[in-house]
Amino acid sequence: MSQDFAGLWVYLSTSPLLGLTSTLLAYQVAVWLFEKSGRTPLLNPMVVSVFMIVAFLMATGTPYRTYFDGAQFVHFLLGPATVALAVPLYNQLPILRRAWPVILLVVLVGALIAGGGAVLIAWVLGGSEKVMLSLAAKSVTTPIAMGIAERVGGIPSLTAVMVLLTGISGSMAGAWILDLARVRDQAARGLALGIAAHGIGTVRALQMSEKAGAFGGLAIGLTGLFTAVLVPLILGLLR
Amino acid sequence: MLPYITVLLLCQLAGEVLVRLSGLPLPGPVVGMVILFAGLVIRGRVPDGLEQTVKGIFANFALLFIPACVGVMVHLEVIAAEALPIALAVLGSTAATLVISGRLMQFLMRSKGGDTP
């Protein structure tokens, strides 16, 4: 009997089915918990799902790569979902026409604070060089951030971790921080979330309003572009 | 729904091709977003089916980030070794960015005429 079970596990652990199913299952359990708790930001469904899956993978000794073989089917949909952000953006066309210089200026300032501020704090606290280089691009969507890290001598996979930690903190605390700072304008809330916390922040913005989501989506691309240009330039001046 | 998912994928494909050919420092999907945006501006409105499809995708957007986030477990050792600088750098700069860019945008939008509802 236990032999059968071991055989079954060997089969399941090599098939993409497990990674895919556990992702969907964990997410739905997390959403259920979130609703049951009266939507408390502490039980952010994405974060809770990640904890559940990591605990499951560690308990079963499953490597991340094996899990990702299945989960990549969900991961792949990030691409078309990013493209889809053009729709809420289009619905904000009148504001974009009027306010594009303001938007560019705010994204430039925000991108400098996001990257520069993180590196500065880590430097003051005695972070290692590899951590500091990986922090520089942390507010940028993962593919751009990894490209920047590669160019400046950081570690791309560690950068991806910083990007995700940033996204998670922006998603969990973003609404609260913006409330505290009395930022009520939906365009400003969305843009700030997109600059500070890329796609994960934009998901949070979309939950606030379509308008906030549109500006978040806009900020993902612009912050990525500015950071990709600025980080190698500034590091070149410092070295 | 299916035709509109195809449209999204086609835009992404065009974005990827454009990035590869031009060497732009942007991911393909972001360029795909710009292409779809340009298409919508030319067309002058969002087709109902596309609006519905996009709503469906956005309803579960958070799900799509889970596989990447689980990857944090691979780097737990580095994170544990420098937990304090990493945590404060991430939290501090994220909070500062949110407050400063949010306030600046709100201020500039209001001073530009204040007609945001």
mmCIF file of C-alpha atoms in Angstrom:
data_model
loop_
_atom_site.group_PDB
_atom_site.id
_atom_site.type_symbol
_atom_site.label_atom_id
_atom_site.label_comp_id
_atom_site.label_asym_id
_atom_site.label_seq_id
_atom_site.Cartn_x
_atom_site.Cartn_y
_atom_site.Cartn_z
ATOM 1 C CA MET A 1 0.000 0.000 0.000
ATOM 2 C CA SER A 2 2.709 2.475 0.958
ATOM 3 C CA GLN A 3 4.653 1.249 -2.051
ATOM 4 C CA ASP A 4 1.686 2.174 -4.251
ATOM 5 C CA PHE A 5 1.528 5.564 -2.633
ATOM 6 C CA ALA A 6 5.231 6.167 -3.205
ATOM 7 C CA GLY A 7 4.799 5.210 -6.849
ATOM 8 C CA LEU A 8 1.831 7.514 -7.154
ATOM 9 C CA TRP A 9 3.837 10.368 -5.632
ATOM 10 C CA VAL A 10 6.730 9.766 -8.008
ATOM 11 C CA TYR A 11 4.271 10.059 -10.887
ATOM 12 C CA LEU A 12 2.526 13.155 -9.532
ATOM 13 C CA SER A 13 5.700 14.963 -8.564
ATOM 14 C CA THR A 14 7.043 14.788 -12.103
ATOM 15 C CA SER A 15 3.816 15.784 -13.846
ATOM 16 C CA PRO A 16 2.878 19.446 -14.373
ATOM 17 C CA LEU A 17 -0.553 18.636 -12.972
ATOM 18 C CA LEU A 18 0.499 19.098 -9.348
ATOM 19 C CA GLY A 19 2.077 22.540 -9.747
ATOM 20 C CA LEU A 20 -0.885 23.841 -11.722
ATOM 21 C CA THR A 21 -3.567 22.343 -9.473
ATOM 22 C CA SER A 22 -1.893 23.448 -6.238
ATOM 23 C CA THR A 23 -1.647 27.020 -7.548
ATOM 24 C CA LEU A 24 -5.334 27.217 -8.465
ATOM 25 C CA LEU A 25 -6.397 25.460 -5.279
ATOM 26 C CA ALA A 26 -4.249 27.596 -2.969
ATOM 27 C CA TYR A 27 -5.507 30.770 -4.635
ATOM 28 C CA GLN A 28 -9.151 29.825 -4.233
ATOM 29 C CA VAL A 29 -8.685 28.825 -0.596
ATOM 30 C CA ALA A 30 -6.873 32.140 0.001
ATOM 31 C CA VAL A 31 -9.649 34.153 -1.683
ATOM 32 C CA TRP A 32 -12.212 32.304 0.458
ATOM 33 C CA LEU A 33 -10.228 33.121 3.624
ATOM 34 C CA PHE A 34 -9.912 36.751 2.511
ATOM 35 C CA GLU A 35 -13.688 37.070 2.013
ATOM 36 C CA LYS A 36 -14.415 35.264 5.329
ATOM 37 C CA SER A 37 -12.103 37.656 7.187
ATOM 38 C CA GLY A 38 -14.043 40.670 5.910
ATOM 39 C CA ARG A 39 -11.348 41.443 3.308
ATOM 40 C CA THR A 40 -8.589 42.352 5.747
ATOM 41 C CA PRO A 41 -5.430 43.475 3.858
ATOM 42 C CA LEU A 42 -3.370 41.249 6.180
ATOM 43 C CA LEU A 43 -4.823 38.187 4.446
ATOM 44 C CA ASN A 44 -3.835 39.362 0.966
ATOM 45 C CA PRO A 45 -4.903 36.355 -1.177
ATOM 46 C CA MET A 46 -1.747 36.386 -3.295
ATOM 47 C CA VAL A 47 0.555 36.414 -0.271
ATOM 48 C CA VAL A 48 -1.431 33.748 1.580
ATOM 49 C CA SER A 49 -1.394 31.515 -1.521
ATOM 50 C CA VAL A 50 2.379 31.899 -1.821
ATOM 51 C CA PHE A 51 2.864 30.928 1.831
ATOM 52 C CA MET A 52 0.650 27.870 1.428
ATOM 53 C CA ILE A 53 2.443 26.703 -1.715
ATOM 54 C CA VAL A 54 5.939 27.303 -0.289
ATOM 55 C CA ALA A 55 4.975 25.361 2.858
ATOM 56 C CA PHE A 56 3.626 22.526 0.711
ATOM 57 C CA LEU A 57 6.727 22.404 -1.503
ATOM 58 C CA MET A 58 9.070 22.440 1.484
ATOM 59 C CA ALA A 59 7.078 19.779 3.353
ATOM 60 C CA THR A 60 7.152 17.473 0.327
ATOM 61 C CA GLY A 61 10.732 18.360 -0.659
ATOM 62 C CA THR A 62 9.591 19.460 -4.104
ATOM 63 C CA PRO A 63 12.080 21.769 -5.874
ATOM 64 C CA TYR A 64 10.786 25.085 -7.226
ATOM 65 C CA ARG A 65 11.719 24.071 -10.762
ATOM 66 C CA THR A 66 9.404 21.052 -10.598
ATOM 67 C CA TYR A 67 6.580 23.188 -9.265
ATOM 68 C CA PHE A 68 7.156 25.783 -11.983
ATOM 69 C CA ASP A 69 6.882 23.156 -14.728
ATOM 70 C CA GLY A 70 3.184 23.073 -13.896
ATOM 71 C CA ALA A 71 2.670 26.626 -12.674
ATOM 72 C CA GLN A 72 4.191 28.109 -15.832
ATOM 73 C CA PHE A 73 0.802 27.778 -17.543
ATOM 74 C CA VAL A 74 -0.598 30.318 -15.091
ATOM 75 C CA HIS A 75 2.607 32.391 -15.249
ATOM 76 C CA PHE A 76 2.363 32.580 -19.039
ATOM 77 C CA LEU A 77 -0.973 34.427 -18.821
ATOM 78 C CA LEU A 78 0.817 37.431 -17.274
ATOM 79 C CA GLY A 79 1.792 38.423 -20.827
ATOM 80 C CA PRO A 80 -1.700 38.752 -22.339
ATOM 81 C CA ALA A 81 -2.975 40.215 -19.042
ATOM 82 C CA THR A 82 -0.343 42.971 -19.295
ATOM 83 C CA VAL A 83 -1.415 43.669 -22.886
ATOM 84 C CA ALA A 84 -5.015 43.886 -21.632
ATOM 85 C CA LEU A 85 -4.067 46.897 -19.470
ATOM 86 C CA ALA A 86 -4.348 48.909 -22.709
ATOM 87 C CA VAL A 87 -8.152 48.803 -22.320
ATOM 88 C CA PRO A 88 -8.474 50.708 -19.005
ATOM 89 C CA LEU A 89 -5.690 52.983 -20.260
ATOM 90 C CA TYR A 90 -7.675 53.789 -23.406
ATOM 91 C CA ASN A 91 -10.699 54.634 -21.261
ATOM 92 C CA GLN A 92 -8.556 57.382 -19.631
ATOM 93 C CA LEU A 93 -7.571 58.926 -22.968
ATOM 94 C CA PRO A 94 -8.977 62.425 -22.231
ATOM 95 C CA ILE A 95 -6.889 62.722 -19.023
ATOM 96 C CA LEU A 96 -3.806 61.330 -20.772
ATOM 97 C CA ARG A 97 -4.092 63.939 -23.521
ATOM 98 C CA ARG A 98 -4.310 66.724 -20.961
ATOM 99 C CA ALA A 99 -1.840 65.550 -18.322
ATOM 100 C CA TRP A 100 0.946 63.646 -20.071
ATOM 101 C CA PRO A 101 3.758 66.078 -19.105
ATOM 102 C CA VAL A 102 2.676 65.842 -15.453
ATOM 103 C CA ILE A 103 2.599 62.039 -15.653
ATOM 104 C CA LEU A 104 6.107 61.860 -17.136
ATOM 105 C CA LEU A 105 7.487 64.178 -14.443
ATOM 106 C CA VAL A 106 5.869 62.254 -11.581
ATOM 107 C CA VAL A 107 7.093 58.897 -12.913
ATOM 108 C CA LEU A 108 10.629 60.263 -13.275
ATOM 109 C CA VAL A 109 10.677 61.569 -9.678
ATOM 110 C CA GLY A 110 9.045 58.387 -8.371
ATOM 111 C CA ALA A 111 11.435 56.063 -10.206
ATOM 112 C CA LEU A 112 14.434 57.929 -8.772
ATOM 113 C CA ILE A 113 13.084 57.663 -5.217
ATOM 114 C CA ALA A 114 12.131 54.002 -5.611
ATOM 115 C CA GLY A 115 15.545 52.848 -6.795
ATOM 116 C CA GLY A 116 17.783 55.466 -5.176
ATOM 117 C CA GLY A 117 15.965 55.357 -1.843
ATOM 118 C CA ALA A 118 16.247 51.574 -1.598
ATOM 119 C CA VAL A 119 19.965 51.542 -2.411
ATOM 120 C CA LEU A 120 20.585 54.387 0.042
ATOM 121 C CA ILE A 121 18.774 52.643 2.920
ATOM 122 C CA ALA A 122 20.591 49.354 2.252
ATOM 123 C CA TRP A 123 23.933 51.198 2.086
ATOM 124 C CA VAL A 124 23.319 52.949 5.427
ATOM 125 C CA LEU A 125 22.414 49.606 7.016
ATOM 126 C CA GLY A 126 25.512 47.885 5.646
ATOM 127 C CA GLY A 127 23.933 45.757 2.937
ATOM 128 C CA SER A 128 26.305 43.880 0.643
ATOM 129 C CA GLU A 129 27.056 45.139 -2.856
ATOM 130 C CA LYS A 130 25.127 42.314 -4.518
ATOM 131 C CA VAL A 131 22.030 43.205 -2.489
ATOM 132 C CA MET A 132 22.383 46.918 -3.291
ATOM 133 C CA LEU A 133 22.805 46.299 -7.020
ATOM 134 C CA SER A 134 19.804 43.995 -6.943
ATOM 135 C CA LEU A 135 17.734 46.666 -5.179
ATOM 136 C CA ALA A 136 18.354 49.394 -7.754
ATOM 137 C CA ALA A 137 15.751 48.060 -10.181
ATOM 138 C CA LYS A 138 13.342 46.627 -7.621
ATOM 139 C CA SER A 139 10.345 48.798 -8.489
ATOM 140 C CA VAL A 140 10.352 47.726 -12.102
ATOM 141 C CA THR A 141 8.421 44.888 -13.698
ATOM 142 C CA THR A 142 10.440 41.636 -13.462
ATOM 143 C CA PRO A 143 11.686 41.185 -17.060
ATOM 144 C CA ILE A 144 13.055 44.744 -17.226
ATOM 145 C CA ALA A 145 14.510 44.535 -13.711
ATOM 146 C CA MET A 146 16.410 41.338 -14.507
ATOM 147 C CA GLY A 147 17.778 42.897 -17.680
ATOM 148 C CA ILE A 148 18.998 45.949 -15.760
ATOM 149 C CA ALA A 149 20.624 43.791 -13.057
ATOM 150 C CA GLU A 150 22.471 41.829 -15.711
ATOM 151 C CA ARG A 151 23.798 44.996 -17.313
ATOM 152 C CA VAL A 152 25.085 46.558 -14.071
ATOM 153 C CA GLY A 153 26.534 43.404 -12.505
ATOM 154 C CA GLY A 154 23.736 42.505 -10.077
ATOM 155 C CA ILE A 155 22.231 39.040 -9.732
ATOM 156 C CA PRO A 156 19.113 38.753 -11.933
ATOM 157 C CA SER A 157 17.340 36.119 -9.825
ATOM 158 C CA LEU A 158 18.014 38.048 -6.600
ATOM 159 C CA THR A 159 16.676 41.157 -8.328
ATOM 160 C CA ALA A 160 13.525 39.234 -9.176
ATOM 161 C CA VAL A 161 13.144 38.472 -5.468
ATOM 162 C CA MET A 162 13.479 42.181 -4.576
ATOM 163 C CA VAL A 163 10.923 43.014 -7.267
ATOM 164 C CA LEU A 164 8.465 40.515 -5.801
ATOM 165 C CA LEU A 165 9.056 41.596 -2.190
ATOM 166 C CA THR A 166 8.466 45.184 -3.309
ATOM 167 C CA GLY A 167 5.279 44.185 -5.088
ATOM 168 C CA ILE A 168 4.025 42.257 -2.088
ATOM 169 C CA SER A 169 4.716 45.126 0.335
ATOM 170 C CA GLY A 170 3.077 47.619 -2.042
ATOM 171 C CA SER A 171 0.065 45.364 -2.443
ATOM 172 C CA MET A 172 -0.389 44.816 1.289
ATOM 173 C CA ALA A 173 0.402 48.311 2.634
ATOM 174 C CA GLY A 174 -0.158 50.504 -0.437
ATOM 175 C CA ALA A 175 -3.785 51.451 0.129
ATOM 176 C CA TRP A 176 -3.128 52.147 3.795
ATOM 177 C CA ILE A 177 -0.067 54.336 3.089
ATOM 178 C CA LEU A 178 -1.929 56.307 0.400
ATOM 179 C CA ASP A 179 -4.870 56.852 2.774
ATOM 180 C CA LEU A 180 -2.479 58.007 5.477
ATOM 181 C CA ALA A 181 -0.840 60.480 3.062
ATOM 182 C CA ARG A 182 -4.352 61.641 2.025
ATOM 183 C CA VAL A 183 -3.796 60.801 -1.637
ATOM 184 C CA ARG A 184 -7.433 60.521 -2.780
ATOM 185 C CA ASP A 185 -7.246 61.260 -6.494
ATOM 186 C CA GLN A 186 -7.694 57.890 -8.266
ATOM 187 C CA ALA A 187 -5.205 58.758 -11.007
ATOM 188 C CA ALA A 188 -2.583 59.675 -8.389
ATOM 189 C CA ARG A 189 -3.236 56.520 -6.339
ATOM 190 C CA GLY A 190 -2.916 54.266 -9.375
ATOM 191 C CA LEU A 191 0.155 55.994 -10.759
ATOM 192 C CA ALA A 192 1.896 55.839 -7.361
ATOM 193 C CA LEU A 193 1.112 52.127 -6.964
ATOM 194 C CA GLY A 194 2.363 51.378 -10.477
ATOM 195 C CA ILE A 195 5.601 53.326 -9.943
ATOM 196 C CA ALA A 196 6.314 51.871 -6.502
ATOM 197 C CA ALA A 197 5.123 48.301 -7.004
ATOM 198 C CA HIS A 198 4.840 47.574 -10.784
ATOM 199 C CA GLY A 199 2.280 44.937 -11.839
ATOM 200 C CA ILE A 200 1.468 43.686 -8.350
ATOM 201 C CA GLY A 201 0.768 47.258 -7.245
ATOM 202 C CA THR A 202 -1.353 47.726 -10.366
ATOM 203 C CA VAL A 203 -3.477 44.698 -9.457
ATOM 204 C CA ARG A 204 -4.170 46.410 -6.130
ATOM 205 C CA ALA A 205 -4.964 49.660 -7.983
ATOM 206 C CA LEU A 206 -7.412 47.816 -10.265
ATOM 207 C CA GLN A 207 -9.274 46.676 -7.144
ATOM 208 C CA MET A 208 -9.659 50.356 -6.119
ATOM 209 C CA SER A 209 -11.068 51.552 -9.452
ATOM 210 C CA GLU A 210 -10.682 51.151 -13.191
ATOM 211 C CA LYS A 211 -9.100 54.598 -13.351
ATOM 212 C CA ALA A 212 -6.474 53.759 -10.727
ATOM 213 C CA GLY A 213 -5.715 50.506 -12.559
ATOM 214 C CA ALA A 214 -5.244 52.357 -15.849
ATOM 215 C CA PHE A 215 -2.668 54.712 -14.365
ATOM 216 C CA GLY A 216 -0.935 51.809 -12.654
ATOM 217 C CA GLY A 217 -0.596 50.038 -15.985
ATOM 218 C CA LEU A 218 0.788 53.195 -17.561
ATOM 219 C CA ALA A 219 3.328 53.574 -14.756
ATOM 220 C CA ILE A 220 4.651 50.003 -15.228
ATOM 221 C CA GLY A 221 5.955 50.765 -18.716
ATOM 222 C CA LEU A 222 7.181 54.293 -18.000
ATOM 223 C CA THR A 223 8.957 53.391 -14.744
ATOM 224 C CA GLY A 224 10.611 50.458 -16.501
ATOM 225 C CA LEU A 225 11.808 52.651 -19.346
ATOM 226 C CA PHE A 226 13.156 55.433 -17.085
ATOM 227 C CA THR A 227 14.855 52.988 -14.719
ATOM 228 C CA ALA A 228 16.442 51.044 -17.568
ATOM 229 C CA VAL A 229 17.997 54.281 -18.817
ATOM 230 C CA LEU A 230 18.834 55.862 -15.444
ATOM 231 C CA VAL A 231 20.333 52.997 -13.397
ATOM 232 C CA PRO A 232 23.295 52.200 -15.710
ATOM 233 C CA LEU A 233 23.830 55.956 -16.209
ATOM 234 C CA ILE A 234 23.909 56.814 -12.490
ATOM 235 C CA LEU A 235 26.011 53.780 -11.576
ATOM 236 C CA GLY A 236 28.450 54.768 -14.322
ATOM 237 C CA LEU A 237 28.834 58.204 -12.732
ATOM 238 C CA LEU A 238 29.330 56.745 -9.237
ATOM 239 C CA ARG A 239 31.971 54.200 -10.202
ATOM 240 C CA MET B 1 -14.068 35.664 -25.850
ATOM 241 C CA LEU B 2 -11.723 33.524 -27.951
ATOM 242 C CA PRO B 3 -11.233 36.113 -30.731
ATOM 243 C CA TYR B 4 -10.285 38.734 -28.153
ATOM 244 C CA ILE B 5 -7.816 36.466 -26.367
ATOM 245 C CA THR B 6 -6.281 35.934 -29.789
ATOM 246 C CA VAL B 7 -6.069 39.711 -30.239
ATOM 247 C CA LEU B 8 -4.239 40.018 -26.904
ATOM 248 C CA LEU B 9 -1.799 37.262 -27.862
ATOM 249 C CA LEU B 10 -1.225 38.798 -31.310
ATOM 250 C CA CYS B 11 -0.388 42.158 -29.700
ATOM 251 C CA GLN B 12 2.020 40.412 -27.328
ATOM 252 C CA LEU B 13 3.607 38.552 -30.246
ATOM 253 C CA ALA B 14 4.007 41.796 -32.204
ATOM 254 C CA GLY B 15 5.504 43.376 -29.062
ATOM 255 C CA GLU B 16 8.021 40.551 -28.615
ATOM 256 C CA VAL B 17 9.062 40.743 -32.272
ATOM 257 C CA LEU B 18 9.455 44.520 -32.090
ATOM 258 C CA VAL B 19 11.586 44.292 -28.920
ATOM 259 C CA ARG B 20 13.852 41.628 -30.444
ATOM 260 C CA LEU B 21 14.318 43.650 -33.632
ATOM 261 C CA SER B 22 14.838 47.068 -32.004
ATOM 262 C CA GLY B 23 16.744 46.211 -28.813
ATOM 263 C CA LEU B 24 14.322 48.359 -26.752
ATOM 264 C CA PRO B 25 14.855 47.829 -22.989
ATOM 265 C CA LEU B 26 11.161 46.897 -22.507
ATOM 266 C CA PRO B 27 9.415 43.537 -22.123
ATOM 267 C CA GLY B 28 7.346 42.334 -25.086
ATOM 268 C CA PRO B 29 3.989 42.459 -23.233
ATOM 269 C CA VAL B 30 4.492 46.144 -22.303
ATOM 270 C CA VAL B 31 5.148 46.975 -25.963
ATOM 271 C CA GLY B 32 2.114 44.805 -26.784
ATOM 272 C CA MET B 33 0.074 47.003 -24.448
ATOM 273 C CA VAL B 34 1.209 50.087 -26.383
ATOM 274 C CA ILE B 35 0.269 48.387 -29.684
ATOM 275 C CA LEU B 36 -3.227 47.497 -28.448
ATOM 276 C CA PHE B 37 -3.608 51.030 -27.064
ATOM 277 C CA ALA B 38 -2.670 52.488 -30.459
ATOM 278 C CA GLY B 39 -5.150 50.118 -32.120
ATOM 279 C CA LEU B 40 -7.939 51.284 -29.787
ATOM 280 C CA VAL B 41 -7.106 54.961 -30.443
ATOM 281 C CA ILE B 42 -7.312 54.331 -34.209
ATOM 282 C CA ARG B 43 -10.568 52.362 -33.853
ATOM 283 C CA GLY B 44 -12.050 55.003 -31.564
ATOM 284 C CA ARG B 45 -13.760 52.670 -29.064
ATOM 285 C CA VAL B 46 -13.357 49.429 -27.099
ATOM 286 C CA PRO B 47 -15.370 46.514 -28.578
ATOM 287 C CA ASP B 48 -17.843 45.093 -25.999
ATOM 288 C CA GLY B 49 -16.374 41.605 -26.266
ATOM 289 C CA LEU B 50 -12.875 42.897 -25.515
ATOM 290 C CA GLU B 51 -14.163 44.852 -22.508
ATOM 291 C CA GLN B 52 -15.807 41.655 -21.150
ATOM 292 C CA THR B 53 -12.724 39.478 -21.795
ATOM 293 C CA VAL B 54 -10.437 41.981 -20.092
ATOM 294 C CA LYS B 55 -12.769 42.209 -17.068
ATOM 295 C CA GLY B 56 -12.597 38.432 -16.726
ATOM 296 C CA ILE B 57 -8.789 38.455 -16.806
ATOM 297 C CA PHE B 58 -8.511 41.319 -14.309
ATOM 298 C CA ALA B 59 -10.852 39.579 -11.838
ATOM 299 C CA ASN B 60 -8.095 37.016 -11.180
ATOM 300 C CA PHE B 61 -4.998 39.060 -12.001
ATOM 301 C CA ALA B 62 -3.401 38.322 -8.615
ATOM 302 C CA LEU B 63 -3.427 34.578 -9.380
ATOM 303 C CA LEU B 64 -1.038 35.137 -12.292
ATOM 304 C CA PHE B 65 1.730 36.461 -10.026
ATOM 305 C CA ILE B 66 1.738 33.475 -7.685
ATOM 306 C CA PRO B 67 4.140 31.169 -9.604
ATOM 307 C CA ALA B 68 6.787 33.921 -9.771
ATOM 308 C CA CYS B 69 6.335 34.876 -6.112
ATOM 309 C CA VAL B 70 6.791 31.275 -4.981
ATOM 310 C CA GLY B 71 10.279 31.600 -6.528
ATOM 311 C CA VAL B 72 11.288 33.769 -3.562
ATOM 312 C CA MET B 73 11.806 30.468 -1.677
ATOM 313 C CA VAL B 74 14.905 29.755 -3.777
ATOM 314 C CA HIS B 75 16.663 32.776 -2.264
ATOM 315 C CA LEU B 76 15.566 32.408 1.349
ATOM 316 C CA GLU B 77 19.198 32.110 2.519
ATOM 317 C CA VAL B 78 20.355 35.440 1.073
ATOM 318 C CA ILE B 79 17.206 37.113 2.355
ATOM 319 C CA ALA B 80 17.714 35.656 5.844
ATOM 320 C CA ALA B 81 21.396 36.705 5.919
ATOM 321 C CA GLU B 82 20.583 40.350 5.160
ATOM 322 C CA ALA B 83 17.004 40.465 6.362
ATOM 323 C CA LEU B 84 17.163 43.898 8.029
ATOM 324 C CA PRO B 85 18.734 45.948 5.190
ATOM 325 C CA ILE B 86 16.507 44.213 2.642
ATOM 326 C CA ALA B 87 13.285 44.621 4.619
ATOM 327 C CA LEU B 88 13.890 48.279 5.502
ATOM 328 C CA ALA B 89 15.135 49.171 2.008
ATOM 329 C CA VAL B 90 12.098 47.582 0.370
ATOM 330 C CA LEU B 91 9.514 48.905 2.835
ATOM 331 C CA GLY B 92 11.090 52.350 3.274
ATOM 332 C CA SER B 93 11.567 53.121 -0.399
ATOM 333 C CA THR B 94 8.158 51.699 -1.337
ATOM 334 C CA ALA B 95 6.432 53.896 1.254
ATOM 335 C CA ALA B 96 8.459 56.976 0.255
ATOM 336 C CA THR B 97 7.718 56.402 -3.442
ATOM 337 C CA LEU B 98 3.994 55.976 -2.807
ATOM 338 C CA VAL B 99 3.715 59.094 -0.658
ATOM 339 C CA ILE B 100 5.875 61.418 -2.761
ATOM 340 C CA SER B 101 4.665 60.385 -6.220
ATOM 341 C CA GLY B 102 1.045 60.164 -5.035
ATOM 342 C CA ARG B 103 1.087 63.607 -3.417
ATOM 343 C CA LEU B 104 2.989 65.189 -6.328
ATOM 344 C CA MET B 105 0.571 63.753 -8.915
ATOM 345 C CA GLN B 106 -2.474 64.838 -6.884
ATOM 346 C CA PHE B 107 -1.059 68.337 -6.419
ATOM 347 C CA LEU B 108 -0.147 68.785 -10.104
ATOM 348 C CA MET B 109 -3.490 67.384 -11.332
ATOM 349 C CA ARG B 110 -5.399 69.813 -9.107
ATOM 350 C CA SER B 111 -3.290 72.792 -10.076
ATOM 351 C CA LYS B 112 -3.877 71.904 -13.728
ATOM 352 C CA GLY B 113 -7.521 72.864 -13.489
ATOM 353 C CA GLY B 114 -8.946 70.614 -10.837
ATOM 354 C CA ASP B 115 -11.520 69.026 -13.133
ATOM 355 C CA THR B 116 -10.743 65.478 -12.008
ATOM 356 C CA PRO B 117 -13.970 64.089 -10.555
#
